[in-house]
Amino acid sequence: MLRPANYIIPALLLLLLACQKQEVANGGQPEPVAFTVPAGWPAPAYDFAANPLTKQGIALGRKLFYDGLLSKDGQFPCASCHQQPAAFGTFDHDLSHGFNNSHTLRNAPPLQNLAWHREFHHDGGINHLDLQPLAPITAPNEMAETIDNVLNKLRNDPAYPGLFKAAFGSTDISTKRMTQALSQFMLTMVSADSKYDRVKRGAATFTLPEQLGYDIFQQKCGSCHKEPLFTDLSYRNAGLPMDNVLRDAGRMRITRNPADSLKFKVPSLRNVMVSRYYGHDGRFFDVLNVFDHYQSGVQKSGTLDPLLQNGISLSNFERGQLLAFLLTLTDDEFLKNKSLAAPQ
Amino acid sequence: MKIAITALACAAIFTACTKDNSGSGAGLATMEMAISHQASGKAMVLNGDVNTPNGEQIRYTVFKYYISNLTLLNDRGEAQPSAAAYFLIDESDGNSKILPFNIPEGNYSAIRFLLGVDSARNVSGVQEGALDPAKGMFWTWNTGYIMAKMEGKSINSPAPLQNVTYHVGGFKQSNSVLKTITLSFGRNVTVKANQQLALQVKGDADKWWTGAHTIRIANLPVVMEAGADAMKLADNYANMFTLQAVEVK
C-alpha cells in the first residue's frame, strides 16, 4: 500500500508550480508592442494599461477578426463588412449583408484610429472599444451568434487555446480575453501616413489644387471634420431626411432625448475616397452626391446643426479643389499594410 | 484512499493560491444572506400560474437581478468596508440565492446594497464573473447592464406569444434604475470572530406591480430599454425586499 506521504509531497510540489506558473513557467511571455502616437495628435482615449498591446495579443485579434467562426453560419467574420481596401468599411455597399440574407441598419463605418474614440457606432451607443465586437456578434442581422456559442467554438478549436495562452498566459478563453484581443488588433489600424500627413511632417508638398482644396476644407468643413482625426467625434444632424423604411433616429435611439433626433457621429474623412458609400445609411454613392447634399439638399428641422442652417455653398471650381484635397487623405500604407490583412 | 488524498491535495492547491483578503488584524467573521422569492403570497415557482396583485394572470419564467456594493452598517450607522463582489441572483439557480462574504467582527445594525450594477462597471469595458456579458444581462447595442429581468407568459399580454418581458436597465443619471436598499436589523447585532451572521431576506415579485406605480400587463407587456417605463418598474421593485430573520451562529 502506498503511504499518504507518497502523494502529498508531489502534490505540494505541484502546488508550488501551480502558484508560480504565471510568473516563471511562461517561457513564451507575450512580447510588448509600443503604441505610437503620431506627432501632433492628441493623447489616445483607450486605456492601454488595462489591455497592453503584445505581439501575441495582436496576432490573436487578427485571426479572430478574419475568422467566420465568430458568426452563426461561418460566413460573416468581422472582416466581411470591414474590408481593408475600403479602410475597413464595406467596399461599394450602402448597407452591409448579414446572416440569412439580411441587411444592416447602417453603413459599416471604416475602422481607423479607434484608439482616439470614446464611443462607437454611428449613434455612439457603445462606450468602450472592448465592448464593440459583442454588438455585431449577437445582432441577428449581422453575425447572429451568442457569446457563449462563440466562446465554446473557440475552446473546441485546435488552434485557439494555444493562441490565447500565448497572448494571455493561460488557455482560458473568456469574453474579456476575446474582446481584448480584438481590440489589440483593431488599435493597430492607425491611418496617419497619407499625403496630407506627409505634408504636415514636411516630407511632401501639396500641389496647387490640393492646397486650394485644403484652404476650402479648413474654411467650410474643418470645424466638424476636425484635424487630425478629421472628425470632432460629436453627434450632429447634417440635414439628411429620415428614411421611411429604416426610421433611424440616430443618437436619440440611445439617449431618448428628442434634442438628439437625427444626430449621427461625424465620420472621419480619412480614406474617404476609398470608402464609399457615404452617410450613416450609405445613401450617397459618391462624394459628389455629398457635395450636392450640402449645397442644396439639407433638410431643416429643430435639431439641424447650427453650422448647416444655410447649407454649404460649393461652386464647381471649389468642388474640384476639394476633391483634390480629399484624395490626399488616402493612406496607401494603411490600405495595403500586410500586417492588417488576413493572416496566411 | 487514493482519491481522497488527491482531492485533499487539490483542495490544498486552491486554498494556497487564493489570496487572503482579510488583511487587517481584526477578527474575521462571515456573513451569509439567503434570499427566497415569493409570488402571490407563496414561494415562487417558475412556470407555475399565479396572479399579480392587480388580478392579471402570469406564469413567471425568468426572474433575475444583480446585487452589488453590499455593505453592513455598524451600530453608529456607519458603512463598513464592503465586499467588491457582484452577485447575479437567479430564481432558477438555488446557489445564486445565497450570498456569502467575509466581514470584520463588530456590531451591526443594518445591511445596505445596490440593486443593480454601479455605473463604474457600466463604463469600463468587458467585465468578468457574474458581470460577464455572456450572462445575457447586458445590452450590447446601447452599453449597459440589465439590472433586473422578469419574463413570463400572461393571457393578459397583448404582446406576441403572450409574452411579458421586463428588461430593466439604465445607469446614467437621467435614466438610472439603480436602487440602494437598506434593510435594518431593528437592533444591534454583535458578530465575533469566526461567527457567522445569517440573514434571511424575502424578495416579493408582487411588489413589481404595485407601489409608486400600478403596472398592468395589458398596458405594458414589454420593457426592453432604459427610460421612463424601466424607472417605474425600478421604483416599484425597490421595495421587494424584507428582512425576515437575523441570526448569529
Coordinates of C-alpha atoms in Angstrom, one line a residue:
Chain A
M1 CA 0.0 0.0 0.0
L2 CA 1.2 3.5 -0.8
R3 CA 1.7 5.8 2.1
P4 CA -0.1 9.2 2.1
A5 CA 3.3 10.9 2.1
N6 CA 4.0 9.5 -1.4
Y7 CA 1.1 11.6 -2.6
I8 CA 1.4 14.6 -0.5
I9 CA 5.0 15.6 -1.5
P10 CA 4.3 15.5 -5.2
A11 CA 1.1 17.3 -4.5
L12 CA 2.9 20.0 -2.6
L13 CA 5.4 20.4 -5.5
L14 CA 2.5 20.7 -7.9
L15 CA 1.1 23.3 -5.6
L16 CA 4.2 25.4 -5.8
L17 CA 4.3 25.1 -9.5
A18 CA 0.7 26.0 -9.8
C19 CA 1.2 29.1 -7.9
Q20 CA 4.3 30.2 -9.8
K21 CA 3.3 29.2 -13.2
Q22 CA 2.3 32.7 -14.4
E23 CA 5.5 34.4 -13.4
V24 CA 8.1 31.7 -14.0
A25 CA 6.9 28.9 -16.2
N26 CA 6.0 31.1 -19.1
G27 CA 8.9 30.9 -21.4
G28 CA 6.7 32.4 -24.1
Q29 CA 5.9 35.7 -22.3
P30 CA 3.7 37.9 -24.5
E31 CA 6.1 40.4 -26.1
P32 CA 5.1 44.1 -25.5
V33 CA 4.3 46.3 -28.5
A34 CA 4.6 50.0 -28.2
F35 CA 1.7 52.2 -29.5
T36 CA 3.0 55.2 -31.3
V37 CA 1.0 58.4 -31.2
P38 CA 1.6 60.3 -34.4
A39 CA 3.3 63.7 -33.9
G40 CA 0.9 66.5 -33.1
W41 CA -2.0 64.1 -32.3
P42 CA -3.9 64.2 -29.1
A43 CA -3.5 61.5 -26.4
P44 CA -5.4 58.4 -27.2
A45 CA -8.7 57.7 -25.3
Y46 CA -8.1 54.0 -25.0
D47 CA -6.7 52.7 -21.7
F48 CA -3.7 50.7 -22.9
A49 CA -2.7 50.0 -19.3
A50 CA -5.8 47.9 -18.9
N51 CA -5.0 45.9 -22.1
P52 CA -1.3 46.3 -23.0
L53 CA -0.6 45.6 -26.6
T54 CA 1.5 42.5 -27.3
K55 CA 2.7 40.7 -30.4
Q56 CA 0.7 37.6 -29.5
G57 CA -2.4 39.5 -28.5
I58 CA -2.5 41.4 -31.7
A59 CA -1.9 38.2 -33.7
L60 CA -4.8 36.5 -31.9
G61 CA -7.0 39.5 -32.5
R62 CA -6.1 39.5 -36.2
K63 CA -7.0 35.8 -36.5
L64 CA -10.3 36.4 -34.7
F65 CA -11.1 39.4 -36.9
Y66 CA -10.8 37.4 -40.0
D67 CA -12.4 34.2 -38.7
G68 CA -16.0 33.2 -39.7
L69 CA -16.2 31.1 -36.6
L70 CA -17.4 34.1 -34.8
S71 CA -20.6 34.1 -36.8
K72 CA -23.5 31.6 -36.8
D73 CA -23.0 30.1 -40.2
G74 CA -19.3 30.8 -40.6
Q75 CA -19.9 33.3 -43.4
F76 CA -19.6 36.6 -41.5
P77 CA -16.3 37.3 -39.9
C78 CA -15.8 40.9 -38.7
A79 CA -13.8 41.3 -42.0
S80 CA -16.9 40.6 -44.2
C81 CA -18.1 44.1 -43.5
H82 CA -14.8 45.7 -42.5
Q83 CA -12.6 45.3 -45.6
Q84 CA -9.1 46.7 -45.6
P85 CA -9.2 48.2 -49.2
A86 CA -12.2 50.3 -48.0
A87 CA -10.4 51.4 -44.9
F88 CA -12.2 48.6 -43.1
G89 CA -15.6 49.8 -44.2
T90 CA -17.7 47.8 -46.7
F91 CA -16.5 48.3 -50.2
D92 CA -19.1 49.6 -52.6
H93 CA -22.1 49.0 -50.4
D94 CA -24.7 51.2 -48.9
L95 CA -25.9 48.8 -46.2
S96 CA -23.9 45.6 -45.4
H97 CA -25.1 42.0 -45.6
G98 CA -25.6 39.9 -42.6
F99 CA -26.8 36.4 -41.7
N100 CA -29.6 34.8 -43.7
N101 CA -29.7 37.5 -46.5
S102 CA -30.4 40.3 -44.0
H103 CA -29.2 43.8 -44.2
T104 CA -27.8 46.0 -41.6
L105 CA -29.5 49.2 -40.5
R106 CA -26.5 51.4 -41.3
N107 CA -23.4 51.6 -43.5
A108 CA -20.4 49.8 -41.9
P109 CA -18.1 52.6 -40.6
P110 CA -14.4 52.4 -41.6
L111 CA -12.2 51.3 -38.7
Q112 CA -9.2 53.5 -38.2
N113 CA -7.6 55.4 -35.4
L114 CA -10.0 53.8 -32.9
A115 CA -7.7 54.5 -30.0
W116 CA -8.9 58.1 -30.1
H117 CA -12.6 57.2 -30.0
R118 CA -14.5 57.0 -26.7
E119 CA -17.9 55.9 -28.2
F120 CA -18.7 53.6 -31.1
H121 CA -21.4 53.1 -33.7
H122 CA -23.0 55.9 -35.7
D123 CA -25.1 56.6 -32.6
G124 CA -22.4 56.3 -30.1
G125 CA -24.3 53.6 -28.2
I126 CA -21.2 51.7 -27.2
N127 CA -18.9 53.2 -24.6
H128 CA -15.8 51.1 -24.8
L129 CA -13.9 49.6 -27.7
D130 CA -13.7 46.2 -25.9
L131 CA -17.5 46.0 -25.9
Q132 CA -17.9 46.9 -29.5
P133 CA -17.5 43.4 -31.1
L134 CA -20.3 42.0 -28.9
A135 CA -22.9 44.0 -30.8
P136 CA -22.3 42.6 -34.3
I137 CA -21.6 39.1 -32.9
T138 CA -25.0 39.0 -31.3
A139 CA -27.1 41.0 -33.8
P140 CA -29.5 38.7 -35.7
N141 CA -28.9 40.7 -38.9
E142 CA -25.1 40.6 -38.6
M143 CA -23.2 37.6 -37.2
A144 CA -26.2 36.2 -35.4
E145 CA -24.4 34.3 -32.7
T146 CA -24.4 34.1 -28.9
I147 CA -21.3 35.0 -26.9
D148 CA -21.4 31.6 -25.2
N149 CA -21.5 29.7 -28.6
V150 CA -18.6 31.7 -29.9
L151 CA -16.5 31.0 -26.8
N152 CA -17.3 27.3 -26.9
K153 CA -16.3 27.1 -30.6
L154 CA -13.0 28.8 -29.8
R155 CA -12.4 26.4 -26.8
N156 CA -13.1 23.4 -29.1
D157 CA -10.9 24.7 -31.9
P158 CA -7.4 23.0 -32.2
A159 CA -5.6 26.3 -32.5
Y160 CA -7.2 28.9 -30.3
P161 CA -6.4 27.6 -26.8
G162 CA -2.7 27.8 -27.6
L163 CA -3.1 31.2 -29.1
F164 CA -4.9 32.5 -26.0
K165 CA -2.2 31.0 -23.9
A166 CA 0.5 32.8 -25.9
A167 CA -1.4 36.1 -25.6
F168 CA -2.7 36.0 -22.0
G169 CA -0.7 33.3 -20.2
S170 CA -3.2 30.5 -20.0
T171 CA -5.6 28.6 -22.3
D172 CA -8.7 30.2 -20.6
I173 CA -11.0 31.6 -23.2
S174 CA -13.4 34.3 -21.9
T175 CA -15.5 37.1 -23.2
K176 CA -13.0 39.6 -21.9
R177 CA -9.9 38.0 -23.4
M178 CA -11.6 37.5 -26.8
T179 CA -12.7 41.1 -27.0
Q180 CA -9.4 42.5 -25.6
A181 CA -7.5 40.6 -28.3
L182 CA -9.8 42.0 -31.0
S183 CA -9.2 45.5 -29.5
Q184 CA -5.5 45.0 -29.6
F185 CA -5.6 44.2 -33.3
M186 CA -8.1 47.0 -34.1
L187 CA -6.0 49.5 -32.2
T188 CA -3.2 48.8 -34.7
M189 CA -5.4 50.1 -37.5
V190 CA -3.8 53.6 -37.5
S191 CA -4.0 55.7 -40.6
A192 CA -1.5 58.5 -40.3
D193 CA 0.6 58.3 -43.4
S194 CA -1.4 59.8 -46.2
K195 CA 0.0 62.6 -48.4
Y196 CA -1.7 65.1 -46.0
D197 CA 0.2 63.6 -43.1
R198 CA 3.5 63.7 -45.1
V199 CA 2.8 67.4 -45.9
K200 CA 2.2 68.1 -42.3
R201 CA 5.5 66.4 -41.4
G202 CA 7.3 68.5 -44.1
A203 CA 8.0 65.4 -46.1
A204 CA 5.9 66.4 -49.1
T205 CA 4.2 69.4 -50.6
F206 CA 0.6 69.9 -51.8
T207 CA 0.1 70.6 -55.5
L208 CA -1.7 73.9 -56.1
P209 CA -5.2 72.3 -56.4
E210 CA -4.6 70.3 -53.3
Q211 CA -3.5 73.4 -51.4
L212 CA -6.5 75.4 -52.6
G213 CA -8.7 72.5 -51.6
Y214 CA -7.2 72.4 -48.2
D215 CA -8.0 76.1 -47.8
I216 CA -11.6 75.4 -48.7
F217 CA -11.7 72.4 -46.4
Q218 CA -10.5 74.4 -43.5
Q219 CA -13.0 77.2 -44.2
K220 CA -16.1 75.1 -44.9
C221 CA -15.6 71.5 -43.5
G222 CA -12.9 71.5 -40.8
S223 CA -15.0 72.6 -37.8
C224 CA -16.8 69.2 -37.8
H225 CA -14.3 67.1 -39.6
K226 CA -11.6 68.3 -37.3
E227 CA -7.9 67.6 -37.9
P228 CA -6.0 65.4 -37.4
L229 CA -8.7 62.8 -37.0
F230 CA -11.0 64.6 -39.5
T231 CA -13.8 64.2 -37.0
D232 CA -14.6 66.1 -33.8
L233 CA -16.3 62.9 -32.6
S234 CA -19.5 64.8 -31.9
Y235 CA -23.1 63.9 -33.0
R236 CA -24.8 66.2 -35.4
N237 CA -27.8 66.4 -37.6
A238 CA -26.4 67.0 -41.1
G239 CA -29.8 67.5 -42.6
L240 CA -30.4 64.0 -44.1
P241 CA -34.1 63.3 -44.2
M242 CA -35.2 60.2 -42.3
D243 CA -35.5 57.2 -44.5
N244 CA -39.1 55.9 -44.3
V245 CA -38.2 52.3 -44.1
L246 CA -35.2 52.4 -41.8
R247 CA -36.8 55.0 -39.5
D248 CA -33.4 55.7 -37.9
A249 CA -33.5 58.5 -35.3
G250 CA -29.8 58.2 -34.7
R251 CA -28.4 59.3 -31.4
M252 CA -31.9 59.6 -30.0
R253 CA -32.2 55.8 -30.0
I254 CA -29.5 55.8 -27.4
T255 CA -30.3 58.9 -25.3
R256 CA -34.1 59.0 -25.7
N257 CA -33.6 62.7 -25.8
P258 CA -35.6 64.4 -28.6
A259 CA -32.8 67.0 -28.9
D260 CA -30.7 64.2 -30.3
S261 CA -33.1 63.2 -33.1
L262 CA -31.4 62.5 -36.4
K263 CA -27.9 63.2 -35.0
F264 CA -25.1 60.8 -36.0
K265 CA -21.4 60.7 -35.2
V266 CA -19.3 62.9 -37.5
P267 CA -17.4 60.4 -39.7
S268 CA -13.7 60.8 -40.3
L269 CA -12.7 61.9 -43.8
R270 CA -9.5 59.9 -43.7
N271 CA -9.5 57.5 -46.7
V272 CA -12.8 59.0 -47.7
M273 CA -12.2 58.4 -51.4
V274 CA -11.9 54.6 -51.0
S275 CA -14.8 54.2 -48.5
R276 CA -17.9 55.0 -50.4
Y277 CA -21.0 54.8 -49.9
Y278 CA -21.5 57.8 -47.6
G279 CA -23.9 58.9 -44.9
H280 CA -25.0 56.8 -41.9
D281 CA -27.1 54.6 -44.2
G282 CA -24.9 54.8 -47.2
R283 CA -27.4 56.8 -49.2
F284 CA -24.7 58.8 -51.1
F285 CA -23.0 56.9 -53.8
D286 CA -20.3 59.4 -54.4
V287 CA -18.5 62.3 -52.7
L288 CA -20.1 64.5 -55.4
N289 CA -23.6 63.4 -54.1
V290 CA -22.4 64.6 -50.6
F291 CA -21.4 68.0 -52.1
D292 CA -24.8 68.2 -53.7
H293 CA -26.5 67.5 -50.4
Y294 CA -24.6 70.2 -48.6
Q295 CA -25.2 72.6 -51.5
S296 CA -29.0 72.1 -51.8
G297 CA -30.3 69.0 -50.0
V298 CA -30.0 69.9 -46.3
Q299 CA -33.4 69.4 -44.7
K300 CA -34.3 71.9 -42.0
S301 CA -35.5 70.6 -38.6
G302 CA -35.3 71.5 -35.0
T303 CA -32.1 69.6 -34.5
L304 CA -30.3 70.6 -37.7
D305 CA -26.8 71.6 -36.9
P306 CA -26.4 75.3 -36.4
L307 CA -23.4 75.3 -38.9
L308 CA -25.7 73.9 -41.6
Q309 CA -28.6 76.3 -41.4
N310 CA -27.8 77.7 -44.8
G311 CA -26.2 74.5 -46.2
I312 CA -22.6 74.8 -47.6
S313 CA -22.2 76.6 -50.9
L314 CA -19.7 74.8 -53.2
S315 CA -19.0 76.1 -56.7
N316 CA -17.9 73.7 -59.3
F317 CA -14.4 75.2 -59.1
E318 CA -14.4 74.6 -55.3
R319 CA -15.6 71.1 -55.7
G320 CA -12.7 70.2 -58.0
Q321 CA -10.2 71.7 -55.5
L322 CA -11.9 70.0 -52.6
L323 CA -11.7 66.6 -54.3
A324 CA -8.0 67.1 -55.0
F325 CA -7.5 67.7 -51.3
L326 CA -9.7 64.7 -50.2
L327 CA -7.6 62.5 -52.3
T328 CA -4.5 63.4 -50.2
L329 CA -6.3 61.7 -47.3
T330 CA -6.0 58.3 -48.9
D331 CA -3.3 56.4 -46.9
D332 CA -1.9 53.6 -49.1
E333 CA 0.4 52.4 -46.4
F334 CA -2.6 51.7 -44.2
L335 CA -4.8 50.3 -47.0
K336 CA -2.0 47.9 -48.1
N337 CA -0.3 47.2 -44.8
K338 CA 0.2 43.4 -44.8
S339 CA 0.1 43.2 -41.0
L340 CA -3.5 44.3 -41.1
A341 CA -4.5 41.8 -43.8
A342 CA -5.9 38.3 -43.3
P343 CA -3.3 36.1 -41.7
Q344 CA -1.9 33.5 -44.0
Chain B
M1 CA -7.9 6.4 -0.2
K2 CA -6.1 7.5 -3.3
I3 CA -9.0 9.6 -4.4
A4 CA -9.4 11.2 -1.0
I5 CA -5.8 12.2 -0.8
T6 CA -5.7 13.5 -4.3
A7 CA -8.8 15.6 -3.5
L8 CA -7.2 16.9 -0.4
A9 CA -4.1 17.9 -2.3
C10 CA -6.2 19.6 -4.9
A11 CA -8.1 21.5 -2.2
A12 CA -4.7 22.5 -0.8
I13 CA -3.7 23.9 -4.1
F14 CA -6.8 26.0 -4.4
T15 CA -6.5 27.2 -0.9
A16 CA -2.9 28.1 -1.3
C17 CA -3.5 30.1 -4.4
T18 CA -6.4 32.0 -3.1
K19 CA -5.3 35.3 -1.7
D20 CA -6.4 36.1 1.8
N21 CA -8.0 39.5 1.6
S22 CA -8.8 39.8 5.3
G23 CA -5.5 41.7 5.8
S24 CA -6.2 43.6 9.0
G25 CA -5.6 42.3 12.4
A26 CA -9.3 42.5 13.3
G27 CA -11.0 39.1 13.7
L28 CA -12.8 37.8 10.6
A29 CA -16.3 36.7 10.6
T30 CA -18.6 35.6 7.8
M31 CA -21.9 36.7 6.5
E32 CA -24.5 34.8 4.5
M33 CA -27.5 36.4 3.0
A34 CA -30.1 33.9 1.8
I35 CA -32.8 35.2 -0.5
S36 CA -36.1 33.5 -1.1
H37 CA -38.5 34.7 -3.7
Q38 CA -42.3 34.9 -3.3
A39 CA -45.2 35.5 -5.7
S40 CA -48.8 35.8 -4.8
G41 CA -48.0 35.2 -1.1
K42 CA -46.3 31.8 -1.7
A43 CA -42.8 30.6 -2.6
M44 CA -42.2 31.5 -6.2
V45 CA -42.4 28.6 -8.6
L46 CA -41.1 29.2 -12.2
N47 CA -43.6 28.1 -14.8
G48 CA -46.5 28.0 -12.3
D49 CA -49.6 30.1 -12.7
V50 CA -50.2 32.9 -10.3
N51 CA -51.9 36.3 -10.3
T52 CA -50.4 39.7 -9.9
P53 CA -51.8 41.9 -7.2
N54 CA -53.7 43.7 -10.0
G55 CA -55.5 40.5 -10.8
E56 CA -53.7 39.6 -14.0
Q57 CA -52.6 36.1 -14.7
I58 CA -48.8 35.4 -15.1
R59 CA -46.6 32.4 -15.4
Y60 CA -43.1 33.6 -14.4
T61 CA -40.3 32.0 -16.5
V62 CA -37.3 34.2 -15.7
F63 CA -36.5 36.2 -12.5
K64 CA -33.0 37.5 -12.2
Y65 CA -31.3 40.6 -10.9
Y66 CA -27.9 42.0 -9.8
I67 CA -26.9 42.8 -6.3
S68 CA -23.7 44.7 -5.7
N69 CA -21.9 47.0 -3.3
L70 CA -23.0 45.1 -0.2
T71 CA -22.1 46.7 3.0
L72 CA -23.0 46.5 6.6
L73 CA -23.8 49.5 8.8
N74 CA -22.4 49.5 12.3
D75 CA -24.2 50.4 15.4
R76 CA -23.5 54.1 14.7
G77 CA -24.9 53.8 11.2
E78 CA -21.5 54.0 9.6
A79 CA -20.8 51.9 6.5
Q80 CA -18.2 49.2 6.9
P81 CA -15.8 48.3 4.0
S82 CA -17.9 46.5 1.5
A83 CA -17.1 43.4 -0.5
A84 CA -16.1 44.2 -4.1
A85 CA -18.4 41.4 -5.2
Y86 CA -21.2 41.3 -7.8
F87 CA -24.0 38.8 -7.5
L88 CA -26.4 37.7 -10.2
I89 CA -29.4 36.3 -8.3
D90 CA -31.4 33.8 -10.5
E91 CA -34.5 32.1 -9.3
S92 CA -33.7 29.1 -11.4
D93 CA -30.3 28.6 -9.6
G94 CA -30.5 27.8 -5.9
N95 CA -26.9 28.5 -5.3
S96 CA -27.2 32.0 -6.7
K97 CA -29.6 33.0 -3.9
I98 CA -27.1 32.5 -1.2
L99 CA -24.6 35.4 -1.0
P100 CA -21.6 34.7 1.1
F101 CA -18.8 37.0 2.1
N102 CA -16.4 37.9 4.8
I103 CA -16.9 40.7 7.3
P104 CA -14.9 42.1 10.2
E105 CA -16.1 41.3 13.6
G106 CA -18.2 44.1 15.1
N107 CA -21.6 45.5 16.0
Y108 CA -24.0 45.8 13.1
S109 CA -27.4 47.4 12.7
A110 CA -28.3 47.1 9.0
I111 CA -27.3 45.8 5.6
R112 CA -27.2 48.1 2.6
F113 CA -26.7 47.1 -1.1
L114 CA -27.3 48.3 -4.6
L115 CA -29.9 46.6 -6.6
G116 CA -28.1 46.7 -10.0
V117 CA -24.5 47.2 -11.2
D118 CA -22.9 50.5 -10.3
S119 CA -22.3 52.9 -13.1
A120 CA -18.5 52.5 -12.9
R121 CA -18.8 48.9 -14.1
N122 CA -21.0 50.0 -16.9
V123 CA -18.3 52.3 -18.4
S124 CA -15.1 50.3 -18.1
G125 CA -15.2 47.7 -20.8
V126 CA -15.8 43.9 -20.6
Q127 CA -16.2 42.6 -17.1
E128 CA -15.8 39.0 -15.8
G129 CA -17.5 36.6 -13.4
A130 CA -21.1 37.4 -12.7
L131 CA -20.7 40.5 -14.9
D132 CA -19.6 38.7 -18.0
P133 CA -21.8 40.0 -20.8
A134 CA -22.2 36.3 -21.9
K135 CA -24.6 36.0 -18.9
G136 CA -27.2 37.7 -21.0
M137 CA -27.8 40.6 -18.6
F138 CA -26.2 43.1 -20.9
W139 CA -27.2 45.4 -23.8
T140 CA -24.6 45.2 -26.5
W141 CA -26.0 47.9 -28.8
N142 CA -26.6 50.5 -26.1
T143 CA -23.9 49.7 -23.5
G144 CA -25.3 48.9 -20.1
Y145 CA -26.3 46.1 -17.7
I146 CA -29.8 44.8 -17.5
M147 CA -30.1 45.3 -13.8
A148 CA -33.2 43.1 -13.4
K149 CA -35.0 40.8 -15.7
M150 CA -38.5 39.4 -15.3
E151 CA -40.0 37.3 -18.1
G152 CA -43.2 35.3 -18.3
K153 CA -46.4 34.5 -20.1
S154 CA -49.8 36.0 -19.5
I155 CA -53.2 35.7 -21.0
N156 CA -53.5 39.4 -20.4
S157 CA -50.5 40.2 -22.5
P158 CA -51.1 41.8 -25.9
A159 CA -47.5 41.1 -27.0
P160 CA -46.6 38.4 -29.4
L161 CA -46.7 34.8 -27.8
Q162 CA -48.4 36.4 -24.8
N163 CA -45.0 37.4 -23.6
V164 CA -44.3 39.5 -20.6
T165 CA -40.7 40.9 -20.9
Y166 CA -39.2 43.3 -18.5
H167 CA -35.5 44.0 -19.0
V168 CA -34.8 46.9 -16.6
G169 CA -31.7 48.9 -17.1
G170 CA -30.2 52.4 -17.2
F171 CA -27.2 53.7 -15.2
K172 CA -26.9 57.3 -16.4
Q173 CA -28.2 60.0 -14.1
S174 CA -31.1 60.8 -16.4
N175 CA -32.4 57.2 -16.7
S176 CA -30.9 55.4 -13.7
V177 CA -32.8 52.4 -12.3
L178 CA -30.1 51.9 -9.6
K179 CA -31.7 51.5 -6.2
T180 CA -29.9 51.5 -2.9
I181 CA -31.7 49.1 -0.5
T182 CA -31.2 49.3 3.3
L183 CA -32.6 46.6 5.5
S184 CA -32.5 47.4 9.2
F185 CA -31.9 44.7 11.7
G186 CA -34.1 46.6 14.2
R187 CA -31.4 46.1 16.9
N188 CA -27.6 45.9 17.2
V189 CA -26.1 42.6 16.5
T190 CA -22.7 41.6 17.7
V191 CA -20.7 39.3 15.5
K192 CA -17.4 37.9 16.9
A193 CA -14.5 36.4 15.0
N194 CA -15.3 33.1 13.4
Q195 CA -19.0 33.6 13.9
Q196 CA -21.5 33.8 11.0
L197 CA -24.1 36.5 10.6
A198 CA -27.0 34.8 8.8
L199 CA -29.7 36.9 7.1
Q200 CA -32.9 35.6 5.6
V201 CA -34.3 38.0 3.1
K202 CA -37.6 37.7 1.2
G203 CA -37.9 39.1 -2.4
D204 CA -41.5 39.5 -3.3
A205 CA -42.2 39.6 -7.0
D206 CA -45.7 41.1 -6.3
K207 CA -44.0 44.4 -5.5
W208 CA -43.0 44.8 -9.1
W209 CA -46.7 45.5 -10.0
T210 CA -47.8 47.9 -7.2
G211 CA -46.5 50.7 -5.1
A212 CA -45.5 54.0 -6.6
H213 CA -46.9 52.9 -10.0
T214 CA -49.5 50.4 -10.9
I215 CA -48.2 48.2 -13.7
R216 CA -50.7 46.3 -15.8
I217 CA -49.6 43.7 -18.2
A218 CA -52.4 44.6 -20.5
N219 CA -50.9 48.1 -20.9
L220 CA -47.2 47.4 -20.6
P221 CA -46.2 43.9 -21.5
V222 CA -42.7 44.7 -22.7
V223 CA -39.9 47.0 -21.4
M224 CA -36.6 46.4 -23.1
E225 CA -34.7 49.6 -22.8
A226 CA -33.8 52.3 -20.3
G227 CA -36.2 55.1 -19.8
A228 CA -39.4 56.1 -18.0
D229 CA -41.0 52.7 -18.0
A230 CA -37.9 51.0 -16.7
M231 CA -37.7 53.6 -14.0
K232 CA -41.3 52.9 -12.9
L233 CA -40.6 49.2 -12.6
A234 CA -37.5 50.0 -10.6
D235 CA -39.4 52.4 -8.3
N236 CA -41.7 49.5 -7.5
Y237 CA -39.3 46.6 -7.2
A238 CA -37.0 48.7 -4.9
N239 CA -39.5 47.7 -2.2
M240 CA -39.4 44.0 -2.9
F241 CA -37.1 43.0 -0.1
T242 CA -37.9 42.4 3.6
L243 CA -35.6 41.1 6.2
Q244 CA -37.2 38.0 7.8
A245 CA -34.5 36.8 10.2
V246 CA -31.1 37.9 11.6
E247 CA -29.1 35.2 13.4
V248 CA -25.6 34.9 14.7
K249 CA -24.3 31.3 14.5

